[in-house]
PDB file of C-alpha atoms in Angstrom:
ATOM      1  CA  GLU A1297     -69.865  43.879 -93.329  1.00  0.00           C
ATOM      2  CA  ALA A1298     -67.618  44.210 -90.028  1.00  0.00           C
ATOM      3  CA  GLN A1299     -69.410  41.894 -87.365  1.00  0.00           C
ATOM      4  CA  VAL A1300     -69.153  39.710 -84.616  1.00  0.00           C
ATOM      5  CA  THR A1301     -71.192  36.353 -85.178  1.00  0.00           C
ATOM      6  CA  GLN A1302     -72.336  34.292 -82.473  1.00  0.00           C
ATOM      7  CA  ASN A1303     -73.965  30.915 -82.671  1.00  0.00           C
ATOM      8  CA  PRO A1304     -76.400  29.669 -81.936  1.00  0.00           C
ATOM      9  CA  ARG A1305     -79.067  32.514 -80.720  1.00  0.00           C
ATOM     10  CA  TYR A1306     -80.974  30.594 -78.670  1.00  0.00           C
ATOM     11  CA  LEU A1307     -79.951  27.111 -77.070  1.00  0.00           C
ATOM     12  CA  ILE A1308     -81.887  24.779 -74.667  1.00  0.00           C
ATOM     13  CA  THR A1309     -80.077  22.148 -73.085  1.00  0.00           C
ATOM     14  CA  VAL A1310     -80.291  19.691 -70.152  1.00  0.00           C
ATOM     15  CA  THR A1311     -77.535  19.476 -67.437  1.00  0.00           C
ATOM     16  CA  GLY A1312     -74.477  17.785 -67.656  1.00  0.00           C
ATOM     17  CA  LYS A1313     -74.713  17.885 -71.680  1.00  0.00           C
ATOM     18  CA  LYS A1314     -71.422  19.294 -73.101  1.00  0.00           C
ATOM     19  CA  LEU A1315     -71.848  22.506 -75.347  1.00  0.00           C
ATOM     20  CA  THR A1316     -70.201  24.750 -77.281  1.00  0.00           C
ATOM     21  CA  VAL A1317     -71.001  28.530 -78.159  1.00  0.00           C
ATOM     22  CA  THR A1318     -69.015  30.004 -81.238  1.00  0.00           C
ATOM     23  CA  CYS A1319     -67.874  33.296 -81.624  1.00  0.00           C
ATOM     24  CA  SER A1320     -66.216  34.478 -84.843  1.00  0.00           C
ATOM     25  CA  GLN A1321     -65.371  37.953 -86.101  1.00  0.00           C
ATOM     26  CA  ASN A1322     -64.046  39.476 -89.406  1.00  0.00           C
ATOM     27  CA  MET A1323     -62.162  42.459 -88.496  1.00  0.00           C
ATOM     28  CA  ASN A1324     -58.763  40.996 -87.383  1.00  0.00           C
ATOM     29  CA  HIS A1325     -59.154  41.657 -84.096  1.00  0.00           C
ATOM     30  CA  GLU A1326     -56.894  40.744 -81.458  1.00  0.00           C
ATOM     31  CA  TYR A1327     -59.000  40.956 -78.307  1.00  0.00           C
ATOM     32  CA  MET A1328     -61.922  39.040 -77.734  1.00  0.00           C
ATOM     33  CA  SER A1329     -64.313  38.445 -74.590  1.00  0.00           C
ATOM     34  CA  TRP A1330     -67.080  36.626 -73.313  1.00  0.00           C
ATOM     35  CA  TYR A1331     -69.721  38.004 -71.167  1.00  0.00           C
ATOM     36  CA  ARG A1332     -72.634  36.739 -69.321  1.00  0.00           C
ATOM     37  CA  GLN A1333     -75.477  39.015 -68.574  1.00  0.00           C
ATOM     38  CA  ASP A1334     -78.321  38.242 -65.797  1.00  0.00           C
ATOM     39  CA  PRO A1335     -81.016  40.450 -64.431  1.00  0.00           C
ATOM     40  CA  GLY A1336     -79.834  43.169 -61.937  1.00  0.00           C
ATOM     41  CA  LEU A1337     -76.030  42.204 -62.487  1.00  0.00           C
ATOM     42  CA  GLY A1338     -75.101  43.705 -65.659  1.00  0.00           C
ATOM     43  CA  LEU A1339     -72.489  42.434 -68.038  1.00  0.00           C
ATOM     44  CA  ARG A1340     -70.014  39.943 -65.973  1.00  0.00           C
ATOM     45  CA  GLN A1341     -66.813  39.010 -67.807  1.00  0.00           C
ATOM     46  CA  ILE A1342     -66.085  35.326 -68.334  1.00  0.00           C
ATOM     47  CA  TYR A1343     -62.954  35.019 -70.052  1.00  0.00           C
ATOM     48  CA  TYR A1344     -60.671  37.263 -72.399  1.00  0.00           C
ATOM     49  CA  SER A1345     -58.061  36.933 -74.997  1.00  0.00           C
ATOM     50  CA  MET A1346     -55.526  39.693 -75.965  1.00  0.00           C
ATOM     51  CA  ASN A1347     -54.213  37.400 -78.960  1.00  0.00           C
ATOM     52  CA  VAL A1348     -53.719  34.041 -80.535  1.00  0.00           C
ATOM     53  CA  GLU A1349     -52.794  31.386 -77.541  1.00  0.00           C
ATOM     54  CA  VAL A1350     -53.374  34.179 -74.678  1.00  0.00           C
ATOM     55  CA  THR A1351     -56.529  33.775 -72.707  1.00  0.00           C
ATOM     56  CA  ASP A1352     -57.351  34.839 -69.225  1.00  0.00           C
ATOM     57  CA  LYS A1353     -59.833  34.361 -66.470  1.00  0.00           C
ATOM     58  CA  GLY A1354     -62.602  37.316 -66.295  1.00  0.00           C
ATOM     59  CA  ASP A1355     -64.619  37.743 -63.275  1.00  0.00           C
ATOM     60  CA  VAL A1356     -66.889  34.312 -63.141  1.00  0.00           C
ATOM     61  CA  PRO A1357     -64.845  31.898 -65.336  1.00  0.00           C
ATOM     62  CA  GLU A1358     -66.104  28.765 -63.229  1.00  0.00           C
ATOM     63  CA  GLY A1359     -67.891  26.170 -65.152  1.00  0.00           C
ATOM     64  CA  TYR A1360     -66.493  27.726 -68.479  1.00  0.00           C
ATOM     65  CA  LYS A1361     -63.409  27.214 -70.747  1.00  0.00           C
ATOM     66  CA  VAL A1362     -62.428  28.900 -73.860  1.00  0.00           C
ATOM     67  CA  SER A1363     -59.819  28.279 -76.697  1.00  0.00           C
ATOM     68  CA  ARG A1364     -58.100  31.112 -79.047  1.00  0.00           C
ATOM     69  CA  LYS A1365     -56.546  28.664 -81.748  1.00  0.00           C
ATOM     70  CA  GLU A1366     -56.866  31.168 -84.382  1.00  0.00           C
ATOM     71  CA  LYS A1367     -57.582  34.997 -84.497  1.00  0.00           C
ATOM     72  CA  ARG A1368     -61.041  34.897 -85.547  1.00  0.00           C
ATOM     73  CA  ASN A1369     -62.581  32.418 -83.410  1.00  0.00           C
ATOM     74  CA  PHE A1370     -63.088  32.213 -79.701  1.00  0.00           C
ATOM     75  CA  PRO A1371     -65.601  29.803 -78.730  1.00  0.00           C
ATOM     76  CA  LEU A1372     -66.884  29.073 -75.402  1.00  0.00           C
ATOM     77  CA  ILE A1373     -67.057  25.702 -73.809  1.00  0.00           C
ATOM     78  CA  LEU A1374     -69.398  24.518 -71.293  1.00  0.00           C
ATOM     79  CA  GLU A1375     -68.113  21.026 -70.354  1.00  0.00           C
ATOM     80  CA  SER A1376     -70.815  20.319 -67.928  1.00  0.00           C
ATOM     81  CA  PRO A1377     -73.680  23.110 -67.871  1.00  0.00           C
ATOM     82  CA  SER A1378     -75.796  23.595 -65.035  1.00  0.00           C
ATOM     83  CA  PRO A1379     -79.002  25.724 -64.241  1.00  0.00           C
ATOM     84  CA  ASN A1380     -77.155  28.320 -62.655  1.00  0.00           C
ATOM     85  CA  GLN A1381     -75.240  28.974 -66.260  1.00  0.00           C
ATOM     86  CA  THR A1382     -78.612  29.622 -67.655  1.00  0.00           C
ATOM     87  CA  SER A1383     -78.319  33.228 -69.025  1.00  0.00           C
ATOM     88  CA  LEU A1384     -77.680  35.654 -71.969  1.00  0.00           C
ATOM     89  CA  TYR A1385     -73.971  35.679 -73.411  1.00  0.00           C
ATOM     90  CA  PHE A1386     -72.351  38.247 -75.364  1.00  0.00           C
ATOM     91  CA  CYS A1387     -69.127  37.769 -77.267  1.00  0.00           C
ATOM     92  CA  ALA A1388     -67.108  40.680 -78.064  1.00  0.00           C
ATOM     93  CA  SER A1389     -63.861  41.927 -80.077  1.00  0.00           C
ATOM     94  CA  ARG A1390     -61.756  44.883 -80.733  1.00  0.00           C
ATOM     95  CA  SER A1391     -58.310  45.723 -82.346  1.00  0.00           C
ATOM     96  CA  GLY A1392     -55.138  45.989 -80.430  1.00  0.00           C
ATOM     97  CA  THR A1393     -55.252  49.807 -80.123  1.00  0.00           C
ATOM     98  CA  VAL A1394     -55.540  50.772 -76.798  1.00  0.00           C
ATOM     99  CA  ASN A1395     -58.635  53.038 -77.428  1.00  0.00           C
ATOM    100  CA  SER A1396     -60.255  51.158 -79.875  1.00  0.00           C
ATOM    101  CA  PRO A1397     -63.743  50.343 -79.032  1.00  0.00           C
ATOM    102  CA  LEU A1398     -65.782  47.057 -78.268  1.00  0.00           C
ATOM    103  CA  HIS A1399     -67.777  45.368 -80.996  1.00  0.00           C
ATOM    104  CA  PHE A1400     -70.818  43.002 -79.614  1.00  0.00           C
ATOM    105  CA  GLY A1401     -72.407  40.052 -80.947  1.00  0.00           C
ATOM    106  CA  ASN A1402     -76.187  39.491 -80.838  1.00  0.00           C
ATOM    107  CA  GLY A1403     -76.216  37.431 -77.979  1.00  0.00           C
ATOM    108  CA  THR A1404     -76.976  33.748 -77.169  1.00  0.00           C
ATOM    109  CA  ARG A1405     -79.638  32.996 -74.682  1.00  0.00           C
ATOM    110  CA  LEU A1406     -78.955  29.901 -72.880  1.00  0.00           C
ATOM    111  CA  THR A1407     -81.027  27.689 -70.952  1.00  0.00           C
ATOM    112  CA  VAL A1408     -80.108  24.862 -68.984  1.00  0.00           C
ATOM    113  CA  THR A1409     -82.916  22.440 -67.283  1.00  0.00           C
TER     114      THR A1409
ATOM    115  CA  ASP B1396     -60.471  45.410 -61.643  1.00  0.00           C
ATOM    116  CA  ALA B1397     -61.559  48.987 -63.059  1.00  0.00           C
ATOM    117  CA  LYS B1398     -64.566  49.909 -61.271  1.00  0.00           C
ATOM    118  CA  THR B1399     -66.775  52.763 -61.970  1.00  0.00           C
ATOM    119  CA  THR B1400     -70.182  54.061 -60.067  1.00  0.00           C
ATOM    120  CA  GLN B1401     -72.917  55.187 -62.016  1.00  0.00           C
ATOM    121  CA  PRO B1402     -76.580  55.595 -60.317  1.00  0.00           C
ATOM    122  CA  ASN B1403     -78.991  52.556 -61.037  1.00  0.00           C
ATOM    123  CA  SER B1404     -81.301  54.593 -62.960  1.00  0.00           C
ATOM    124  CA  MET B1405     -82.410  57.905 -64.240  1.00  0.00           C
ATOM    125  CA  GLU B1406     -85.371  59.514 -66.066  1.00  0.00           C
ATOM    126  CA  SER B1407     -85.821  62.010 -68.711  1.00  0.00           C
ATOM    127  CA  ASN B1408     -88.594  63.875 -70.832  1.00  0.00           C
ATOM    128  CA  GLU B1409     -88.263  63.405 -74.605  1.00  0.00           C
ATOM    129  CA  GLU B1410     -86.409  66.380 -76.150  1.00  0.00           C
ATOM    130  CA  GLU B1411     -84.502  67.363 -73.223  1.00  0.00           C
ATOM    131  CA  PRO B1412     -80.962  66.867 -72.444  1.00  0.00           C
ATOM    132  CA  VAL B1413     -79.779  64.081 -70.404  1.00  0.00           C
ATOM    133  CA  HIS B1414     -76.759  64.095 -68.151  1.00  0.00           C
ATOM    134  CA  LEU B1415     -75.455  60.683 -67.454  1.00  0.00           C
ATOM    135  CA  PRO B1416     -72.684  60.795 -64.796  1.00  0.00           C
ATOM    136  CA  CYS B1417     -69.829  58.301 -63.641  1.00  0.00           C
ATOM    137  CA  ASN B1418     -67.335  58.167 -61.257  1.00  0.00           C
ATOM    138  CA  HIS B1419     -64.266  56.665 -61.999  1.00  0.00           C
ATOM    139  CA  SER B1420     -61.876  57.538 -58.859  1.00  0.00           C
ATOM    140  CA  THR B1421     -59.182  54.760 -59.336  1.00  0.00           C
ATOM    141  CA  ILE B1422     -58.331  55.748 -62.899  1.00  0.00           C
ATOM    142  CA  SER B1423     -54.958  55.836 -64.357  1.00  0.00           C
ATOM    143  CA  GLY B1424     -53.453  58.330 -66.484  1.00  0.00           C
ATOM    144  CA  THR B1425     -53.364  56.149 -69.517  1.00  0.00           C
ATOM    145  CA  ASP B1426     -56.959  54.863 -68.795  1.00  0.00           C
ATOM    146  CA  TYR B1427     -59.413  55.410 -71.825  1.00  0.00           C
ATOM    147  CA  ILE B1428     -63.027  56.458 -70.488  1.00  0.00           C
ATOM    148  CA  HIS B1429     -65.831  54.416 -72.867  1.00  0.00           C
ATOM    149  CA  TRP B1430     -69.337  54.550 -72.999  1.00  0.00           C
ATOM    150  CA  TYR B1431     -71.492  51.982 -74.175  1.00  0.00           C
ATOM    151  CA  ARG B1432     -75.211  51.311 -74.327  1.00  0.00           C
ATOM    152  CA  GLN B1433     -77.793  48.420 -74.587  1.00  0.00           C
ATOM    153  CA  LEU B1434     -80.988  48.805 -76.182  1.00  0.00           C
ATOM    154  CA  PRO B1435     -83.846  46.267 -75.231  1.00  0.00           C
ATOM    155  CA  SER B1436     -83.115  42.878 -76.426  1.00  0.00           C
ATOM    156  CA  GLN B1437     -79.912  43.816 -78.185  1.00  0.00           C
ATOM    157  CA  GLY B1438     -76.015  43.509 -77.505  1.00  0.00           C
ATOM    158  CA  PRO B1439     -74.427  46.771 -76.309  1.00  0.00           C
ATOM    159  CA  GLU B1440     -72.909  49.260 -78.608  1.00  0.00           C
ATOM    160  CA  TYR B1441     -70.268  51.841 -78.497  1.00  0.00           C
ATOM    161  CA  VAL B1442     -71.456  55.500 -77.832  1.00  0.00           C
ATOM    162  CA  ILE B1443     -68.478  57.264 -77.218  1.00  0.00           C
ATOM    163  CA  HIS B1444     -64.739  57.193 -75.384  1.00  0.00           C
ATOM    164  CA  GLY B1445     -61.866  59.813 -74.659  1.00  0.00           C
ATOM    165  CA  LEU B1446     -58.954  60.544 -72.739  1.00  0.00           C
ATOM    166  CA  THR B1447     -58.545  64.001 -71.361  1.00  0.00           C
ATOM    167  CA  SER B1448     -60.202  66.205 -73.695  1.00  0.00           C
ATOM    168  CA  ASN B1449     -64.101  66.711 -74.016  1.00  0.00           C
ATOM    169  CA  VAL B1450     -65.427  64.292 -77.074  1.00  0.00           C
ATOM    170  CA  ASN B1451     -68.267  65.334 -79.464  1.00  0.00           C
ATOM    171  CA  ASN B1452     -70.018  62.677 -82.071  1.00  0.00           C
ATOM    172  CA  ARG B1453     -72.940  62.220 -83.535  1.00  0.00           C
ATOM    173  CA  MET B1454     -74.495  60.241 -81.083  1.00  0.00           C
ATOM    174  CA  ALA B1455     -73.623  62.155 -77.643  1.00  0.00           C
ATOM    175  CA  SER B1456     -70.892  64.366 -76.080  1.00  0.00           C
ATOM    176  CA  LEU B1457     -68.428  63.166 -73.343  1.00  0.00           C
ATOM    177  CA  ALA B1458     -67.323  65.562 -70.857  1.00  0.00           C
ATOM    178  CA  ILE B1459     -64.174  64.745 -68.706  1.00  0.00           C
ATOM    179  CA  ALA B1460     -63.604  65.916 -65.279  1.00  0.00           C
ATOM    180  CA  GLU B1461     -60.269  68.193 -65.046  1.00  0.00           C
ATOM    181  CA  ASP B1462     -58.981  65.370 -62.541  1.00  0.00           C
ATOM    182  CA  ARG B1463     -60.402  62.744 -64.761  1.00  0.00           C
ATOM    183  CA  LYS B1464     -62.149  60.838 -61.536  1.00  0.00           C
ATOM    184  CA  SER B1465     -65.437  61.357 -63.182  1.00  0.00           C
ATOM    185  CA  SER B1466     -67.309  61.891 -66.450  1.00  0.00           C
ATOM    186  CA  THR B1467     -70.720  62.635 -67.965  1.00  0.00           C
ATOM    187  CA  LEU B1468     -72.234  61.494 -70.988  1.00  0.00           C
ATOM    188  CA  ILE B1469     -74.518  64.019 -72.478  1.00  0.00           C
ATOM    189  CA  LEU B1470     -77.431  63.096 -75.009  1.00  0.00           C
ATOM    190  CA  HIS B1471     -78.519  66.585 -76.151  1.00  0.00           C
ATOM    191  CA  ARG B1472     -82.263  66.043 -76.925  1.00  0.00           C
ATOM    192  CA  ALA B1473     -83.531  62.522 -75.421  1.00  0.00           C
ATOM    193  CA  THR B1474     -85.275  60.346 -77.769  1.00  0.00           C
ATOM    194  CA  LEU B1475     -87.697  57.446 -76.890  1.00  0.00           C
ATOM    195  CA  ARG B1476     -85.030  55.429 -78.791  1.00  0.00           C
ATOM    196  CA  ASP B1477     -82.337  56.441 -76.182  1.00  0.00           C
ATOM    197  CA  ALA B1478     -83.998  54.646 -73.528  1.00  0.00           C
ATOM    198  CA  ALA B1479     -81.396  51.805 -72.543  1.00  0.00           C
ATOM    199  CA  VAL B1480     -78.980  50.743 -69.942  1.00  0.00           C
ATOM    200  CA  TYR B1481     -75.350  52.985 -70.344  1.00  0.00           C
ATOM    201  CA  TYR B1482     -72.270  51.882 -69.423  1.00  0.00           C
ATOM    202  CA  CYS B1483     -69.179  53.771 -68.400  1.00  0.00           C
ATOM    203  CA  ILE B1484     -66.046  51.938 -68.216  1.00  0.00           C
ATOM    204  CA  PHE B1485     -62.249  52.597 -67.868  1.00  0.00           C
ATOM    205  CA  THR B1486     -59.617  50.733 -69.579  1.00  0.00           C
ATOM    206  CA  THR B1487     -56.334  50.316 -71.103  1.00  0.00           C
ATOM    207  CA  GLN B1488     -56.820  46.738 -72.109  1.00  0.00           C
ATOM    208  CA  ASN B1489     -59.598  45.005 -70.368  1.00  0.00           C
ATOM    209  CA  PHE B1490     -63.141  45.495 -70.581  1.00  0.00           C
ATOM    210  CA  VAL B1491     -64.954  45.183 -67.290  1.00  0.00           C
ATOM    211  CA  PHE B1492     -68.500  46.244 -67.321  1.00  0.00           C
ATOM    212  CA  GLY B1493     -70.425  47.489 -64.025  1.00  0.00           C
ATOM    213  CA  PRO B1494     -74.467  47.255 -63.826  1.00  0.00           C
ATOM    214  CA  GLY B1495     -74.850  50.612 -65.451  1.00  0.00           C
ATOM    215  CA  THR B1496     -77.628  53.237 -65.476  1.00  0.00           C
ATOM    216  CA  ARG B1497     -81.019  52.371 -66.951  1.00  0.00           C
ATOM    217  CA  LEU B1498     -82.106  55.719 -68.638  1.00  0.00           C
ATOM    218  CA  SER B1499     -85.948  55.915 -68.982  1.00  0.00           C
ATOM    219  CA  VAL B1500     -87.511  58.614 -71.488  1.00  0.00           C
ATOM    220  CA  LEU B1501     -91.040  59.732 -71.052  1.00  0.00           C
ATOM    221  CA  PRO B1502     -93.150  61.142 -73.959  1.00  0.00           C
TER     222      PRO B1502
END
């Protein structure tokens, strides 16, 4: 089944403890992206990647890192999480064809205390 | 950044058609118009997309203005399950979402 898989679904951590949220897609998609969603603010893009080894900042990249060493994986790294990074995170992917739609994962709810 | 303007919220009665508007005045000639929706407690899902011509699929219809500066997502008969946040975006490559329109469907 074609899907975008995020792990974990729920994560509670403390300020400053490094964490990684994984994202994997099995559709051989070139484009991948991370979004965070907060009440009243919609989906805001953190980072995106057009292909392997190519990443770019979105609207809210501060405090986050990403890597794209292989096509299927696009992990989101929080080196030193802070409470303002408490949010719902979504990973998405699409093929390189210009009109292809985005496929989203089921989300990761992160709480930083 | 590619920016769209949508009403914050709309309301519809069940079984009636719903027209969700979107303004995208800065759209370029090669940008596609995409619509997504997010049901409660779920990730966004693709609804429909188009370039110039009106488009239909099993979920909805997309009406695109002749100048392409606006579009309308049409749900022909709203059901309770259609209550969601609807996002309109235009893009050639990167997908940037706005706050969307929260659609409420009344029984």
